mmCIF file of C-alpha atoms in Angstrom:
data_model
loop_
_atom_site.group_PDB
_atom_site.id
_atom_site.type_symbol
_atom_site.label_atom_id
_atom_site.label_comp_id
_atom_site.label_asym_id
_atom_site.label_seq_id
_atom_site.Cartn_x
_atom_site.Cartn_y
_atom_site.Cartn_z
ATOM 1 C CA MET K 1 94.381 68.674 58.478
ATOM 2 C CA GLN K 2 95.290 67.138 55.163
ATOM 3 C CA VAL K 3 98.466 66.725 53.488
ATOM 4 C CA LYS K 4 98.684 66.978 49.593
ATOM 5 C CA PRO K 5 101.247 65.113 47.575
ATOM 6 C CA MET K 6 103.402 68.236 46.871
ATOM 7 C CA GLY K 7 104.003 68.613 50.784
ATOM 8 C CA ARG K 8 101.483 71.363 51.130
ATOM 9 C CA VAL K 9 99.499 71.384 54.217
ATOM 10 C CA VAL K 10 95.677 72.141 53.817
ATOM 11 C CA ARG K 11 94.014 73.416 56.916
ATOM 12 C CA LYS K 12 90.384 73.611 57.584
ATOM 13 C CA LYS K 13 88.899 77.209 57.511
ATOM 14 C CA GLY K 14 88.037 77.264 61.184
ATOM 15 C CA GLU K 15 91.552 76.549 62.526
ATOM 16 C CA GLN K 16 93.270 79.715 61.064
ATOM 17 C CA GLY K 17 94.177 82.131 63.847
ATOM 18 C CA GLN K 18 93.267 79.888 66.781
ATOM 19 C CA ALA K 19 96.794 79.994 68.432
ATOM 20 C CA MET K 20 96.752 83.774 68.048
ATOM 21 C CA ALA K 21 93.481 84.159 69.833
ATOM 22 C CA GLU K 22 94.449 81.982 72.693
ATOM 23 C CA THR K 23 97.611 83.951 73.208
ATOM 24 C CA ALA K 24 95.856 87.133 73.017
ATOM 25 C CA ILE K 25 93.296 85.961 75.753
ATOM 26 C CA PHE K 26 96.192 84.512 77.895
ATOM 27 C CA ALA K 27 98.244 87.696 77.645
ATOM 28 C CA VAL K 28 95.271 89.916 78.719
ATOM 29 C CA LEU K 29 94.582 87.749 81.838
ATOM 30 C CA ALA K 30 98.314 87.567 82.751
ATOM 31 C CA VAL K 31 98.311 91.405 82.543
ATOM 32 C CA ILE K 32 95.315 91.731 84.698
ATOM 33 C CA THR K 33 96.613 89.254 87.192
ATOM 34 C CA ILE K 34 100.038 91.161 87.513
ATOM 35 C CA PHE K 35 98.289 94.449 88.097
ATOM 36 C CA GLY K 36 95.998 92.904 90.682
ATOM 37 C CA ILE K 37 98.845 91.534 92.675
ATOM 38 C CA LEU K 38 100.762 94.949 92.455
ATOM 39 C CA ALA K 39 97.635 96.597 93.662
ATOM 40 C CA LEU K 40 97.731 94.479 96.863
ATOM 41 C CA ILE K 41 101.237 95.466 97.823
ATOM 42 C CA PRO K 42 100.380 98.948 99.275
ATOM 43 C CA PHE K 43 97.486 97.563 101.224
ATOM 44 C CA HIS K 44 99.673 94.973 102.778
ATOM 45 C CA ARG K 45 102.544 97.315 103.637
ATOM 46 C CA THR K 46 100.124 99.932 105.137
ATOM 47 C CA ARG K 47 98.422 97.179 107.245
ATOM 48 C CA THR K 48 101.810 95.905 108.439
ATOM 49 C CA ALA K 49 102.959 99.314 109.483
ATOM 50 C CA ALA K 50 99.731 99.904 111.421
ATOM 51 C CA ILE K 51 99.899 96.569 113.242
ATOM 52 C CA SER K 52 103.627 97.270 114.206
ATOM 53 C CA ALA K 53 102.704 100.786 115.501
ATOM 54 C CA THR K 54 99.832 99.720 117.420
ATOM 55 C CA TYR K 55 101.543 96.954 119.222
ATOM 56 C CA ALA K 56 104.482 99.178 119.932
ATOM 57 C CA CYS K 57 102.219 101.896 121.375
ATOM 58 C CA ALA K 58 100.291 99.299 123.646
ATOM 59 C CA GLN K 59 103.301 97.699 124.764
ATOM 60 C CA PHE K 60 105.095 101.042 125.690
ATOM 61 C CA LEU K 61 101.800 102.140 127.369
ATOM 62 C CA SER K 62 101.540 99.121 129.665
ATOM 63 C CA GLN K 63 105.309 99.521 130.757
ATOM 64 C CA SER K 64 105.328 103.168 131.737
ATOM 65 C CA PRO K 65 104.391 103.939 135.409
ATOM 66 C CA ASP K 66 103.241 107.582 134.525
ATOM 67 C CA PRO K 67 100.253 107.560 132.486
ATOM 68 C CA SER K 68 100.563 110.985 131.142
ATOM 69 C CA LYS K 69 103.995 110.487 129.979
ATOM 70 C CA ALA K 70 103.209 107.075 128.778
ATOM 71 C CA THR K 71 100.396 108.452 126.566
ATOM 72 C CA TYR K 72 102.788 111.098 124.922
ATOM 73 C CA ASN K 73 105.796 108.730 124.460
ATOM 74 C CA ALA K 74 103.371 105.953 123.085
ATOM 75 C CA ARG K 75 101.933 108.327 120.522
ATOM 76 C CA LYS K 76 105.307 109.496 119.649
ATOM 77 C CA LEU K 77 106.689 106.012 119.202
ATOM 78 C CA ALA K 78 103.882 104.926 117.007
ATOM 79 C CA GLN K 79 104.143 107.915 114.718
ATOM 80 C CA GLU K 80 107.852 107.310 114.455
ATOM 81 C CA ILE K 81 107.133 103.686 113.267
ATOM 82 C CA LEU K 82 104.587 104.913 110.864
ATOM 83 C CA ASP K 83 106.925 107.645 109.554
ATOM 84 C CA GLY K 84 109.802 105.220 109.203
ATOM 85 C CA ASP K 85 111.655 104.682 105.821
ATOM 86 C CA TRP K 86 111.262 100.868 106.042
ATOM 87 C CA SER K 87 107.383 100.898 105.821
ATOM 88 C CA ALA K 88 107.354 102.334 102.289
ATOM 89 C CA THR K 89 103.785 103.452 102.616
ATOM 90 C CA PHE K 90 103.631 106.456 100.435
ATOM 91 C CA GLY K 91 100.165 107.888 100.240
ATOM 92 C CA ALA K 92 98.760 105.979 103.230
ATOM 93 C CA GLU K 93 96.855 108.027 105.887
ATOM 94 C CA TYR K 94 97.178 107.172 109.715
ATOM 95 C CA GLN K 95 95.480 108.407 112.785
ATOM 96 C CA ILE K 96 96.563 107.418 116.203
ATOM 97 C CA ARG K 97 94.536 107.409 119.204
ATOM 98 C CA VAL K 98 95.842 106.463 122.689
ATOM 99 C CA TYR K 99 93.612 105.687 125.565
ATOM 100 C CA PRO K 100 95.593 105.741 128.897
ATOM 101 C CA PRO K 101 94.875 103.313 131.895
ATOM 102 C CA ALA K 102 91.688 104.645 133.699
ATOM 103 C CA GLY K 103 93.314 103.701 136.849
ATOM 104 C CA ARG K 104 95.914 101.620 138.684
ATOM 105 C CA GLY K 105 96.052 98.132 137.153
ATOM 106 C CA MET K 106 93.412 99.028 134.384
ATOM 107 C CA PRO K 107 94.285 98.239 130.815
ATOM 108 C CA GLY K 108 94.959 101.003 128.172
ATOM 109 C CA ARG K 109 94.254 101.015 124.554
ATOM 110 C CA CYS K 110 96.019 102.025 121.422
ATOM 111 C CA GLU K 111 94.174 102.486 118.083
ATOM 112 C CA VAL K 112 95.501 103.260 114.628
ATOM 113 C CA GLN K 113 93.155 103.933 111.961
ATOM 114 C CA TRP K 114 94.699 103.571 108.257
ATOM 115 C CA SER K 115 93.694 103.741 104.786
ATOM 116 C CA ALA K 116 95.879 102.490 101.981
ATOM 117 C CA PRO K 117 96.044 104.045 98.411
ATOM 118 C CA VAL K 118 94.142 102.107 95.930
ATOM 119 C CA LEU K 119 96.586 101.732 92.691
ATOM 120 C CA PHE K 120 94.736 102.051 89.352
ATOM 121 C CA SER K 121 91.698 103.616 90.964
ATOM 122 C CA GLY K 122 91.308 106.082 88.080
ATOM 123 C CA LEU K 123 91.317 103.232 85.611
ATOM 124 C CA LEU K 124 88.704 101.118 87.416
ATOM 125 C CA GLY K 125 86.741 103.969 89.167
ATOM 126 C CA ILE K 126 87.329 102.535 92.554
ATOM 127 C CA ASN K 127 86.966 104.605 95.691
ATOM 128 C CA SER K 128 89.548 103.986 98.770
ATOM 129 C CA GLY K 129 86.479 103.346 101.067
ATOM 130 C CA ALA K 130 86.348 103.888 105.009
ATOM 131 C CA PRO K 131 89.407 103.562 106.874
ATOM 132 C CA THR K 132 90.361 100.359 108.627
ATOM 133 C CA SER K 133 91.193 100.242 112.466
ATOM 134 C CA GLN K 134 93.742 98.198 114.288
ATOM 135 C CA VAL K 135 93.381 98.094 118.113
ATOM 136 C CA PHE K 136 95.781 96.645 120.824
ATOM 137 C CA VAL K 137 94.804 96.653 124.483
ATOM 138 C CA SER K 138 97.669 97.169 127.194
ATOM 139 C CA ARG K 139 97.821 94.833 129.976
ATOM 140 C CA SER K 140 99.683 96.886 132.564
ATOM 141 C CA GLU K 141 99.207 94.383 135.233
ATOM 142 C CA ALA K 142 101.102 91.788 133.328
ATOM 143 C CA TRP K 143 104.004 94.069 133.078
ATOM 144 C CA LYS K 144 103.978 95.850 136.496
ATOM 145 C CA ALA K 145 103.649 92.640 138.318
ATOM 146 C CA ARG K 146 107.346 92.041 137.382
ATOM 147 C CA TRP K 147 108.419 95.359 138.814
ATOM 148 C CA PRO K 148 110.772 94.903 141.940
#
């Protein structure tokens, strides 16, 4: 850059528009990063709801003395947690499986398969993929040992 006597600044030909180009590149990268972070929110909330439902189901299953009633109530409890307003998982798909204890003192199992909605999938051509599974095993002997 040279300064002429009249106060005019003369720039080299290659420096014109450099700041505008850098700003445009930064703006595009910032928008992509923001959309990427927003796309992770439904995945995280769906996963959190599935973990909560699976844990509550397994805990309820281990604390009930009647396996048939425990299976029904554990499934109902897990479904209520997944349908709760707090979860805010619109568009998520869940499948609940409850495996009651096979015998006295045996562990039971609760499984929730979930798949979260993928934001901007039409824009990027992304498929939602296979459902993910969350499993908790109930340890009924740990709870029943404390019964009077």
